[in-house]
CSV table of C-alpha atoms in Angstrom, one decimal:
chain,number,residue,atom,x,y,z
R,1,MET,CA,-93.7,-26.3,6.0
R,2,LEU,CA,-92.7,-26.9,9.6
R,3,LYS,CA,-93.4,-24.1,12.0
R,4,THR,CA,-89.7,-23.6,12.9
R,5,GLU,CA,-88.8,-23.3,9.2
R,6,ARG,CA,-91.7,-20.8,8.6
R,7,VAL,CA,-90.7,-18.7,11.6
R,8,GLY,CA,-87.1,-18.6,10.4
R,9,GLU,CA,-88.2,-17.4,6.9
R,10,ILE,CA,-90.5,-14.8,8.5
R,11,LYS,CA,-87.6,-13.6,10.5
R,12,GLU,CA,-85.4,-13.2,7.4
R,13,TYR,CA,-88.2,-11.5,5.5
R,14,ILE,CA,-88.7,-8.9,8.3
R,15,GLU,CA,-84.9,-8.3,8.6
R,16,GLU,CA,-84.6,-7.7,4.9
R,17,HIS,CA,-87.6,-5.3,4.6
R,18,GLU,CA,-87.2,-3.9,8.2
R,19,THR,CA,-91.0,-3.0,8.4
R,20,VAL,CA,-93.8,-5.2,7.2
R,21,SER,CA,-97.5,-5.5,7.7
R,22,LEU,CA,-99.3,-8.6,9.0
R,23,ASP,CA,-101.4,-8.7,5.8
R,24,GLU,CA,-98.1,-8.8,3.8
R,25,LEU,CA,-96.9,-11.7,5.8
R,26,VAL,CA,-100.2,-13.6,5.4
R,27,ALA,CA,-100.0,-13.2,1.6
R,28,LYS,CA,-96.3,-14.0,1.5
R,29,PHE,CA,-96.4,-17.2,3.5
R,30,ASN,CA,-100.0,-18.3,2.6
R,31,VAL,CA,-101.1,-18.9,6.2
R,32,SER,CA,-103.9,-17.5,8.3
R,33,LYS,CA,-103.7,-14.2,10.1
R,34,ASN,CA,-103.9,-15.9,13.5
R,35,THR,CA,-100.9,-18.1,12.6
R,36,ILE,CA,-98.9,-15.0,11.5
R,37,ARG,CA,-99.8,-13.3,14.8
R,38,ARG,CA,-98.5,-16.2,16.8
R,39,ASP,CA,-95.3,-16.4,14.8
R,40,VAL,CA,-94.7,-12.7,15.0
R,41,GLN,CA,-95.3,-12.7,18.7
R,42,GLU,CA,-92.7,-15.4,19.1
R,43,LEU,CA,-90.2,-13.2,17.2
R,44,VAL,CA,-91.2,-10.2,19.3
R,45,ASP,CA,-90.6,-12.2,22.4
R,46,SER,CA,-87.1,-12.9,21.3
R,47,GLY,CA,-86.3,-9.1,21.6
R,48,ASP,CA,-85.2,-8.6,18.0
R,49,PHE,CA,-88.5,-7.2,16.7
R,50,ASN,CA,-91.1,-4.7,17.8
R,51,LYS,CA,-94.9,-4.7,17.2
R,52,ILE,CA,-96.3,-1.7,15.3
R,53,TYR,CA,-99.9,-0.9,14.3
R,54,GLY,CA,-100.9,-3.6,11.9
R,55,GLY,CA,-97.4,-5.0,11.5
R,56,VAL,CA,-93.9,-5.6,12.9
R,57,CYS,CA,-90.5,-4.0,12.5
R,58,VAL,CA,-86.9,-4.6,13.3
R,59,ASN,CA,-85.8,-3.6,16.8
R,60,ARG,CA,-83.3,-0.8,15.8
R,61,SER,CA,-81.2,-1.4,18.9
R,62,THR,CA,-80.4,-5.0,17.7
R,63,VAL,CA,-79.9,-4.3,14.0
R,64,VAL,CA,-76.7,-5.7,12.6
R,65,PRO,CA,-74.5,-2.7,11.5
R,66,PHE,CA,-74.4,-1.9,7.8
R,67,ASN,CA,-70.7,-2.8,7.4
R,68,ASP,CA,-71.3,-6.2,9.2
R,69,ARG,CA,-74.2,-7.0,6.8
R,70,LYS,CA,-72.0,-6.0,3.9
R,71,VAL,CA,-69.3,-8.4,5.0
R,72,ARG,CA,-71.8,-11.2,5.5
R,73,SER,CA,-73.3,-10.6,2.1
R,74,HIS,CA,-69.8,-10.6,0.6
R,75,THR,CA,-69.0,-13.9,2.2
R,76,GLU,CA,-72.3,-15.5,0.9
R,77,LYS,CA,-71.5,-14.3,-2.7
R,78,GLN,CA,-67.9,-15.6,-2.4
R,79,GLU,CA,-69.2,-19.0,-1.4
R,80,ILE,CA,-71.6,-19.1,-4.4
R,81,ALA,CA,-68.9,-18.1,-6.8
R,82,LYS,CA,-66.5,-20.7,-5.4
R,83,LEU,CA,-69.1,-23.4,-5.6
R,84,ALA,CA,-69.9,-22.5,-9.3
R,85,ALA,CA,-66.2,-22.4,-10.1
R,86,GLU,CA,-65.9,-26.1,-9.2
R,87,TYR,CA,-67.7,-26.9,-12.4
R,88,VAL,CA,-65.3,-25.1,-14.7
R,89,LYS,CA,-62.7,-27.3,-16.4
R,90,ASP,CA,-59.6,-26.8,-18.5
R,91,GLY,CA,-60.5,-26.0,-22.1
R,92,ASP,CA,-64.0,-24.8,-21.3
R,93,ILE,CA,-65.6,-21.9,-23.2
R,94,ILE,CA,-67.7,-20.1,-20.7
R,95,PHE,CA,-69.8,-17.0,-20.4
R,96,ILE,CA,-69.6,-15.0,-17.1
R,97,ASP,CA,-72.3,-12.5,-16.6
R,98,SER,CA,-72.2,-9.0,-15.0
R,99,GLY,CA,-73.3,-8.8,-11.4
R,100,THR,CA,-71.9,-8.8,-7.9
R,101,THR,CA,-71.4,-12.6,-7.6
R,102,THR,CA,-70.5,-14.0,-11.0
R,103,PRO,CA,-67.2,-12.0,-11.5
R,104,LYS,CA,-65.9,-13.4,-8.2
R,105,MET,CA,-65.5,-16.7,-9.9
R,106,LEU,CA,-62.2,-15.5,-11.5
R,107,GLU,CA,-60.3,-16.0,-8.3
R,108,TYR,CA,-61.1,-19.8,-8.4
R,109,ILE,CA,-60.5,-20.4,-12.1
R,110,LYS,CA,-57.5,-18.1,-12.8
R,111,HIS,CA,-55.1,-21.1,-12.9
R,112,LEU,CA,-57.1,-22.8,-15.7
R,113,ASN,CA,-56.8,-22.6,-19.5
R,114,LEU,CA,-60.1,-21.1,-20.6
R,115,THR,CA,-62.0,-19.0,-23.0
R,116,ILE,CA,-64.3,-16.5,-21.2
R,117,VAL,CA,-66.9,-14.5,-23.0
R,118,THR,CA,-68.2,-11.7,-20.8
R,119,ASN,CA,-70.0,-8.3,-20.7
R,120,ASN,CA,-68.4,-7.4,-17.3
R,121,ILE,CA,-65.8,-4.7,-17.3
R,122,ASP,CA,-64.2,-5.7,-14.0
R,123,LEU,CA,-63.7,-9.3,-15.2
R,124,VAL,CA,-62.0,-8.1,-18.4
R,125,ILE,CA,-59.6,-6.0,-16.4
R,126,ASN,CA,-59.0,-8.5,-13.6
R,127,ALA,CA,-58.2,-11.3,-16.0
R,128,LEU,CA,-55.3,-9.4,-17.6
R,129,PRO,CA,-52.5,-11.1,-15.5
R,130,TYR,CA,-53.7,-14.6,-16.4
R,131,GLU,CA,-52.2,-15.6,-19.8
R,132,GLY,CA,-54.1,-19.0,-19.8
R,133,ILE,CA,-57.4,-17.2,-20.0
R,134,ASP,CA,-58.6,-15.8,-23.4
R,135,VAL,CA,-61.2,-13.1,-22.9
R,136,PHE,CA,-63.8,-12.0,-25.4
R,137,SER,CA,-65.8,-8.9,-24.5
R,138,THR,CA,-69.3,-8.4,-25.9
R,139,GLY,CA,-68.5,-4.7,-26.4
R,140,GLY,CA,-71.0,-1.9,-26.7
R,141,MET,CA,-72.1,0.9,-24.4
R,142,LEU,CA,-71.0,1.2,-20.8
R,143,GLU,CA,-73.8,0.6,-18.3
R,144,ARG,CA,-72.3,2.1,-15.2
R,145,LYS,CA,-74.9,0.7,-12.8
R,146,THR,CA,-73.9,-2.9,-13.5
R,147,LYS,CA,-70.4,-2.2,-14.8
R,148,SER,CA,-71.4,-4.0,-18.0
R,149,LEU,CA,-71.3,-3.5,-21.7
R,150,THR,CA,-74.5,-3.5,-23.7
R,151,SER,CA,-75.3,-3.3,-27.4
R,152,MET,CA,-78.1,-3.9,-29.8
R,153,ASP,CA,-75.7,-6.2,-31.7
R,154,ASN,CA,-75.1,-8.5,-28.8
R,155,LYS,CA,-77.6,-11.1,-30.2
R,156,ASN,CA,-75.6,-11.5,-33.4
R,157,LEU,CA,-72.4,-11.6,-31.5
R,158,ILE,CA,-73.4,-14.3,-29.0
R,159,ASN,CA,-75.0,-16.4,-31.8
R,160,GLY,CA,-71.5,-16.8,-33.2
R,161,TYR,CA,-70.1,-18.4,-30.0
R,162,ASN,CA,-70.3,-22.1,-28.9
R,163,ILE,CA,-70.6,-21.8,-25.1
R,164,ASN,CA,-70.1,-24.9,-22.9
R,165,LYS,CA,-71.2,-23.3,-19.7
R,166,ALA,CA,-72.9,-20.0,-18.9
R,167,PHE,CA,-72.8,-18.4,-15.4
R,168,LEU,CA,-75.6,-16.0,-15.1
R,169,ALA,CA,-76.9,-13.4,-12.5
R,170,SER,CA,-80.4,-12.2,-11.9
R,171,THR,CA,-82.1,-9.5,-9.9
R,172,GLY,CA,-85.1,-11.7,-9.1
R,173,VAL,CA,-86.2,-15.4,-9.4
R,174,SER,CA,-89.7,-16.8,-9.1
R,175,ILE,CA,-91.6,-19.8,-10.4
R,176,ASN,CA,-94.2,-17.8,-12.1
R,177,ASN,CA,-92.1,-15.0,-13.7
R,178,GLY,CA,-88.9,-17.0,-14.1
R,179,VAL,CA,-85.4,-15.4,-14.1
R,180,THR,CA,-85.7,-11.7,-14.3
R,181,ASN,CA,-83.5,-8.6,-14.9
R,182,SER,CA,-84.1,-4.9,-14.6
R,183,LEU,CA,-82.4,-3.8,-17.8
R,184,PRO,CA,-84.2,-4.9,-21.0
R,185,ILE,CA,-81.1,-4.5,-23.2
R,186,GLU,CA,-79.2,-6.8,-20.9
R,187,SER,CA,-82.0,-9.3,-20.8
R,188,GLU,CA,-81.8,-9.8,-24.5
R,189,LEU,CA,-78.1,-10.7,-24.2
R,190,LYS,CA,-78.9,-13.1,-21.4
R,191,THR,CA,-81.6,-14.8,-23.4
R,192,CYS,CA,-79.2,-15.4,-26.3
R,193,VAL,CA,-76.6,-16.8,-23.9
R,194,VAL,CA,-79.1,-19.3,-22.5
R,195,LYS,CA,-80.0,-20.5,-25.9
R,196,ARG,CA,-76.3,-20.8,-27.0
R,197,SER,CA,-75.0,-22.6,-23.9
R,198,GLU,CA,-74.8,-26.4,-23.3
R,199,GLU,CA,-75.3,-25.9,-19.6
R,200,VAL,CA,-76.7,-22.9,-17.7
R,201,PHE,CA,-75.8,-22.0,-14.1
R,202,LEU,CA,-77.8,-19.4,-12.3
R,203,LEU,CA,-75.9,-17.8,-9.4
R,204,VAL,CA,-78.3,-16.0,-6.9
R,205,ASP,CA,-78.2,-15.5,-3.1
R,206,HIS,CA,-81.3,-16.3,-1.0
R,207,SER,CA,-82.7,-12.7,-1.1
R,208,LYS,CA,-83.4,-13.0,-4.9
R,209,PHE,CA,-86.1,-15.8,-4.5
R,210,ASP,CA,-89.8,-14.8,-4.9
R,211,GLU,CA,-88.6,-11.5,-6.4
R,212,SER,CA,-89.3,-10.2,-9.9
R,213,SER,CA,-87.8,-7.4,-12.0
R,214,LEU,CA,-88.9,-5.7,-15.2
R,215,THR,CA,-88.1,-8.3,-17.8
R,216,THR,CA,-87.9,-12.1,-17.9
R,217,TYR,CA,-84.9,-13.5,-19.8
R,218,CYS,CA,-85.6,-17.2,-19.4
R,219,GLY,CA,-87.9,-19.6,-17.6
R,220,LEU,CA,-86.6,-21.2,-14.4
R,221,ASP,CA,-87.0,-24.5,-16.1
R,222,GLU,CA,-84.3,-23.5,-18.7
R,223,ILE,CA,-81.7,-23.5,-15.9
R,224,ASP,CA,-79.5,-26.6,-15.4
R,225,TYR,CA,-77.8,-25.6,-12.1
R,226,LEU,CA,-79.2,-23.3,-9.5
R,227,VAL,CA,-76.4,-22.1,-7.2
R,228,THR,CA,-77.2,-20.3,-4.0
R,229,ASP,CA,-76.0,-19.8,-0.5
R,230,ARG,CA,-78.7,-21.7,1.3
R,231,LEU,CA,-81.6,-24.0,0.5
R,232,PRO,CA,-84.6,-21.9,-0.7
R,233,HIS,CA,-88.2,-22.4,0.2
R,234,HIS,CA,-89.3,-26.0,-0.3
R,235,LYS,CA,-91.4,-25.1,-3.4
R,236,TYR,CA,-88.2,-24.3,-5.2
R,237,VAL,CA,-86.5,-27.5,-4.0
R,238,GLU,CA,-89.5,-29.5,-5.3
R,239,TYR,CA,-89.5,-27.5,-8.6
R,240,ALA,CA,-85.8,-28.2,-9.1
R,241,LYS,CA,-86.2,-31.9,-8.3
R,242,ASN,CA,-89.2,-32.4,-10.7
R,243,ARG,CA,-87.3,-30.7,-13.6
R,244,GLN,CA,-83.9,-32.3,-13.0
R,245,ILE,CA,-82.4,-28.9,-12.1
R,246,LYS,CA,-79.3,-29.4,-9.8
R,247,LEU,CA,-79.7,-27.3,-6.7
R,248,LEU,CA,-76.3,-26.4,-5.3
R,249,THR,CA,-75.5,-24.8,-1.9
R,250,PRO,CA,-72.3,-24.9,0.1
R,251,GLN,CA,-74.1,-27.2,2.6
R,252,THR,CA,-75.5,-29.7,0.1
R,253,ASN,CA,-72.8,-29.9,-2.6
R,254,THR,CA,-70.8,-32.9,-1.4
R,255,THR,CA,-70.4,-34.5,-4.9
R,256,LYS,CA,-70.5,-33.3,-8.5
R,257,ASN,CA,-72.3,-35.4,-11.1
Protein backbone atom coordinates (compact mmCIF):
# COMPACT_ATOMS: atom_id res chain seq x y z
CA MET A 1 0.00 0.00 0.00
CA LEU A 2 1.27 3.47 -0.86
CA LYS A 3 2.07 5.73 2.08
CA THR A 4 -0.53 8.33 1.05
CA GLU A 5 -3.20 5.65 0.87
CA ARG A 6 -2.20 4.24 4.27
CA VAL A 7 -2.15 7.65 5.95
CA GLY A 8 -5.58 8.38 4.49
CA GLU A 9 -6.98 5.14 5.90
CA ILE A 10 -5.36 5.79 9.29
CA LYS A 11 -6.98 9.23 9.29
CA GLU A 12 -10.41 7.71 8.60
CA TYR A 13 -9.89 5.05 11.27
CA ILE A 14 -9.01 7.62 13.94
CA GLU A 15 -11.93 9.85 12.93
CA GLU A 16 -14.31 6.89 13.25
CA HIS A 17 -13.01 5.69 16.65
CA GLU A 18 -11.99 9.17 17.93
CA THR A 19 -9.27 7.75 20.23
CA VAL A 20 -6.93 4.87 19.31
CA SER A 21 -3.66 3.45 20.60
CA LEU A 22 -0.51 3.12 18.52
CA ASP A 23 -0.55 -0.64 19.15
CA GLU A 24 -4.06 -0.82 17.75
CA LEU A 25 -2.93 0.99 14.59
CA VAL A 26 0.08 -1.32 14.24
CA ALA A 27 -2.19 -4.38 14.37
CA LYS A 28 -4.81 -2.84 12.11
CA PHE A 29 -2.45 -1.73 9.34
CA ASN A 30 0.20 -4.43 9.73
CA VAL A 31 3.21 -2.07 9.74
CA SER A 32 5.96 -1.34 12.24
CA LYS A 33 5.46 0.92 15.22
CA ASN A 34 8.03 3.35 13.84
CA THR A 35 6.03 3.63 10.62
CA ILE A 36 2.84 4.27 12.58
CA ARG A 37 4.60 6.93 14.67
CA ARG A 38 5.70 8.76 11.51
CA ASP A 39 2.25 8.52 9.94
CA VAL A 40 0.54 9.71 13.13
CA GLN A 41 2.98 12.61 13.45
CA GLU A 42 2.08 13.67 9.91
CA LEU A 43 -1.60 13.68 10.89
CA VAL A 44 -0.90 15.54 14.14
CA ASP A 45 1.04 18.17 12.17
CA SER A 46 -2.07 18.76 10.06
CA GLY A 47 -3.83 20.07 13.17
CA ASP A 48 -6.77 17.65 13.07
CA PHE A 49 -5.39 15.23 15.70
CA ASN A 50 -3.66 15.34 19.07
CA LYS A 51 -1.12 12.99 20.57
CA ILE A 52 -2.04 11.31 23.83
CA TYR A 53 -0.08 8.86 25.97
CA GLY A 54 0.41 5.74 23.84
CA GLY A 55 -1.93 6.87 21.10
CA VAL A 56 -3.72 9.61 19.21
CA CYS A 57 -7.13 11.26 19.33
CA VAL A 58 -9.27 13.59 17.27
CA ASN A 59 -8.73 17.29 17.90
CA ARG A 60 -12.15 18.17 19.35
CA SER A 61 -11.95 21.74 18.06
CA THR A 62 -11.89 20.46 14.46
CA VAL A 63 -14.43 17.63 14.76
CA VAL A 64 -17.21 17.74 12.18
CA PRO A 65 -20.51 18.42 14.01
CA PHE A 66 -22.79 15.43 14.51
CA ASN A 67 -25.52 16.76 12.20
CA ASP A 68 -22.98 17.34 9.43
CA ARG A 69 -21.65 13.80 9.80
CA LYS A 70 -25.23 12.53 9.71
CA VAL A 71 -25.90 14.39 6.45
CA ARG A 72 -22.68 13.08 4.93
CA SER A 73 -23.56 9.52 5.96
CA HIS A 74 -27.04 9.94 4.49
CA THR A 75 -25.54 11.07 1.18
CA GLU A 76 -23.20 8.07 1.07
CA LYS A 77 -26.04 5.64 1.73
CA GLN A 78 -28.19 7.36 -0.89
CA GLU A 79 -25.43 6.94 -3.47
CA ILE A 80 -25.10 3.24 -2.66
CA ALA A 81 -28.86 2.70 -2.94
CA LYS A 82 -29.03 4.57 -6.25
CA LEU A 83 -26.16 2.56 -7.68
CA ALA A 84 -27.70 -0.77 -6.65
CA ALA A 85 -31.08 0.30 -8.07
CA GLU A 86 -29.54 0.61 -11.53
CA TYR A 87 -29.44 -3.20 -11.65
CA VAL A 88 -33.18 -3.62 -11.07
CA LYS A 89 -35.28 -4.21 -14.20
CA ASP A 90 -38.98 -4.43 -15.05
CA GLY A 91 -40.41 -7.79 -14.04
CA ASP A 92 -37.73 -8.62 -11.48
CA ILE A 93 -38.54 -10.49 -8.29
CA ILE A 94 -36.24 -8.97 -5.70
CA PHE A 95 -35.56 -9.17 -2.00
CA ILE A 96 -34.79 -5.92 -0.17
CA ASP A 97 -33.30 -6.31 3.29
CA SER A 98 -33.85 -4.27 6.41
CA GLY A 99 -31.17 -1.69 7.19
CA THR A 100 -30.41 1.98 6.75
CA THR A 101 -29.30 1.78 3.11
CA THR A 102 -31.30 -0.92 1.32
CA PRO A 103 -34.79 0.64 1.76
CA LYS A 104 -33.55 3.83 0.10
CA MET A 105 -33.58 1.91 -3.18
CA LEU A 106 -37.35 2.37 -3.44
CA GLU A 107 -36.98 5.98 -4.56
CA TYR A 108 -35.09 4.81 -7.67
CA ILE A 109 -37.24 1.82 -8.61
CA LYS A 110 -40.74 3.06 -7.79
CA HIS A 111 -41.57 3.57 -11.49
CA LEU A 112 -40.93 -0.10 -12.36
CA ASN A 113 -43.22 -3.12 -12.36
CA LEU A 114 -41.72 -5.37 -9.71
CA THR A 115 -42.29 -7.95 -7.04
CA ILE A 116 -40.51 -7.11 -3.80
CA VAL A 117 -40.09 -9.54 -0.93
CA THR A 118 -38.97 -7.75 2.22
CA ASN A 119 -38.70 -7.91 6.00
CA ASN A 120 -38.50 -4.11 6.29
CA ILE A 121 -41.53 -2.29 7.71
CA ASP A 122 -40.68 1.12 6.27
CA LEU A 123 -40.39 -0.33 2.78
CA VAL A 124 -43.80 -1.97 3.00
CA ILE A 125 -45.41 1.31 4.07
CA ASN A 126 -43.53 3.51 1.62
CA ALA A 127 -44.37 1.25 -1.33
CA LEU A 128 -48.13 1.70 -0.81
CA PRO A 129 -48.57 4.47 -3.46
CA TYR A 130 -46.86 2.50 -6.24
CA GLU A 131 -49.36 0.15 -7.84
CA GLY A 132 -46.77 -1.40 -10.15
CA ILE A 133 -44.95 -2.87 -7.16
CA ASP A 134 -46.28 -6.03 -5.53
CA VAL A 135 -44.95 -6.39 -2.00
CA PHE A 136 -44.66 -9.62 -0.02
CA SER A 137 -43.78 -9.26 3.65
CA THR A 138 -41.94 -12.01 5.49
CA GLY A 139 -44.16 -11.33 8.52
CA GLY A 140 -43.41 -12.28 12.09
CA MET A 141 -42.37 -10.42 15.22
CA LEU A 142 -41.45 -6.74 15.16
CA GLU A 143 -37.76 -6.06 15.76
CA ARG A 144 -37.84 -2.37 16.68
CA LYS A 145 -34.08 -1.85 16.50
CA THR A 146 -33.91 -2.67 12.79
CA LYS A 147 -37.57 -1.94 11.89
CA SER A 148 -37.80 -5.48 10.58
CA LEU A 149 -40.04 -8.52 10.91
CA THR A 150 -38.50 -11.76 12.13
CA SER A 151 -39.89 -15.25 12.51
CA MET A 152 -38.73 -18.81 13.02
CA ASP A 153 -40.80 -19.67 9.93
CA ASN A 154 -38.88 -17.32 7.62
CA LYS A 155 -36.78 -20.19 6.28
CA ASN A 156 -39.81 -22.08 4.97
CA LEU A 157 -41.32 -18.88 3.60
CA ILE A 158 -38.23 -17.80 1.66
CA ASN A 159 -37.71 -21.29 0.27
CA GLY A 160 -41.02 -20.86 -1.56
CA TYR A 161 -39.84 -17.78 -3.51
CA ASN A 162 -37.76 -17.64 -6.68
CA ILE A 163 -35.73 -14.46 -6.23
CA ASN A 164 -33.87 -12.91 -9.15
CA LYS A 165 -31.84 -10.41 -7.14
CA ALA A 166 -31.30 -9.93 -3.42
CA PHE A 167 -30.14 -6.63 -1.95
CA LEU A 168 -28.71 -7.29 1.48
CA ALA A 169 -27.30 -5.27 4.36
CA SER A 170 -24.64 -6.16 6.91
CA THR A 171 -23.28 -4.78 10.16
CA GLY A 172 -19.79 -6.01 9.34
CA VAL A 173 -17.76 -7.45 6.47
CA SER A 174 -14.40 -9.22 6.63
CA ILE A 175 -12.52 -11.76 4.54
CA ASN A 176 -12.11 -14.16 7.46
CA ASN A 177 -15.60 -13.93 9.01
CA GLY A 178 -17.57 -13.12 5.88
CA VAL A 179 -20.80 -11.13 5.94
CA THR A 180 -22.10 -10.74 9.46
CA ASN A 181 -25.15 -9.58 11.38
CA SER A 182 -25.86 -8.89 15.05
CA LEU A 183 -29.24 -10.67 15.29
CA PRO A 184 -29.15 -14.49 14.87
CA ILE A 185 -32.81 -14.78 13.87
CA GLU A 186 -32.27 -12.22 11.10
CA SER A 187 -29.12 -14.02 9.99
CA GLU A 188 -31.07 -17.20 9.34
CA LEU A 189 -33.41 -15.29 7.02
CA LYS A 190 -30.48 -13.69 5.19
CA THR A 191 -28.79 -17.07 4.74
CA CYS A 192 -31.94 -18.46 3.12
CA VAL A 193 -32.24 -15.44 0.86
CA VAL A 194 -28.66 -15.88 -0.36
CA LYS A 195 -29.36 -19.51 -1.25
CA ARG A 196 -32.64 -18.72 -3.06
CA SER A 197 -31.34 -15.80 -5.13
CA GLU A 198 -29.84 -15.88 -8.60
CA GLU A 199 -27.73 -12.79 -7.86
CA VAL A 200 -26.74 -11.37 -4.49
CA PHE A 201 -25.92 -7.68 -3.95
CA LEU A 202 -24.31 -6.58 -0.69
CA LEU A 203 -24.83 -2.88 0.14
CA VAL A 204 -22.37 -1.58 2.74
CA ASP A 205 -20.65 1.74 3.36
CA HIS A 206 -16.88 1.95 3.89
CA SER A 207 -17.15 1.82 7.70
CA LYS A 208 -18.38 -1.81 7.62
CA PHE A 209 -15.16 -3.30 6.22
CA ASP A 210 -12.88 -5.23 8.60
CA GLU A 211 -15.73 -5.35 11.12
CA SER A 212 -17.54 -8.45 12.43
CA SER A 213 -20.78 -8.97 14.31
CA LEU A 214 -22.19 -11.91 16.25
CA THR A 215 -23.22 -14.23 13.41
CA THR A 216 -22.07 -14.90 9.85
CA TYR A 217 -24.90 -15.35 7.36
CA CYS A 218 -22.78 -16.02 4.27
CA GLY A 219 -19.22 -16.04 3.04
CA LEU A 220 -17.94 -13.01 1.19
CA ASP A 221 -17.36 -15.31 -1.79
CA GLU A 222 -21.12 -15.96 -2.00
CA ILE A 223 -21.72 -12.33 -3.01
CA ASP A 224 -22.03 -11.44 -6.70
CA TYR A 225 -21.98 -7.63 -6.35
CA LEU A 226 -20.32 -5.61 -3.60
CA VAL A 227 -21.81 -2.10 -3.61
CA THR A 228 -20.14 0.57 -1.50
CA ASP A 229 -19.47 4.31 -1.42
CA ARG A 230 -15.71 4.16 -2.04
CA LEU A 231 -13.05 1.62 -2.94
CA PRO A 232 -12.17 -0.46 0.14
CA HIS A 233 -8.69 -1.61 1.17
CA HIS A 234 -6.78 -3.18 -1.71
CA LYS A 235 -7.09 -6.66 -0.15
CA TYR A 236 -10.84 -6.50 -0.77
CA VAL A 237 -10.29 -5.25 -4.31
CA GLU A 238 -8.00 -8.22 -4.98
CA TYR A 239 -10.38 -10.63 -3.25
CA ALA A 240 -13.26 -9.44 -5.42
CA LYS A 241 -11.19 -9.62 -8.60
CA ASN A 242 -9.99 -13.16 -7.89
CA ARG A 243 -13.51 -14.42 -7.22
CA GLN A 244 -15.37 -12.60 -10.01
CA ILE A 245 -17.23 -10.39 -7.56
CA LYS A 246 -18.24 -7.10 -9.19
CA LEU A 247 -17.10 -4.23 -6.97
CA LEU A 248 -19.31 -1.18 -7.52
CA THR A 249 -18.74 2.37 -6.29
CA PRO A 250 -20.14 5.66 -7.61
CA GLN A 251 -16.64 6.46 -8.90
CA THR A 252 -15.95 3.16 -10.70
CA ASN A 253 -19.37 2.19 -12.04
CA THR A 254 -19.20 3.54 -15.57
CA THR A 255 -20.76 0.54 -17.30
CA LYS A 256 -22.96 -2.37 -16.28
CA ASN A 257 -22.20 -5.85 -17.56
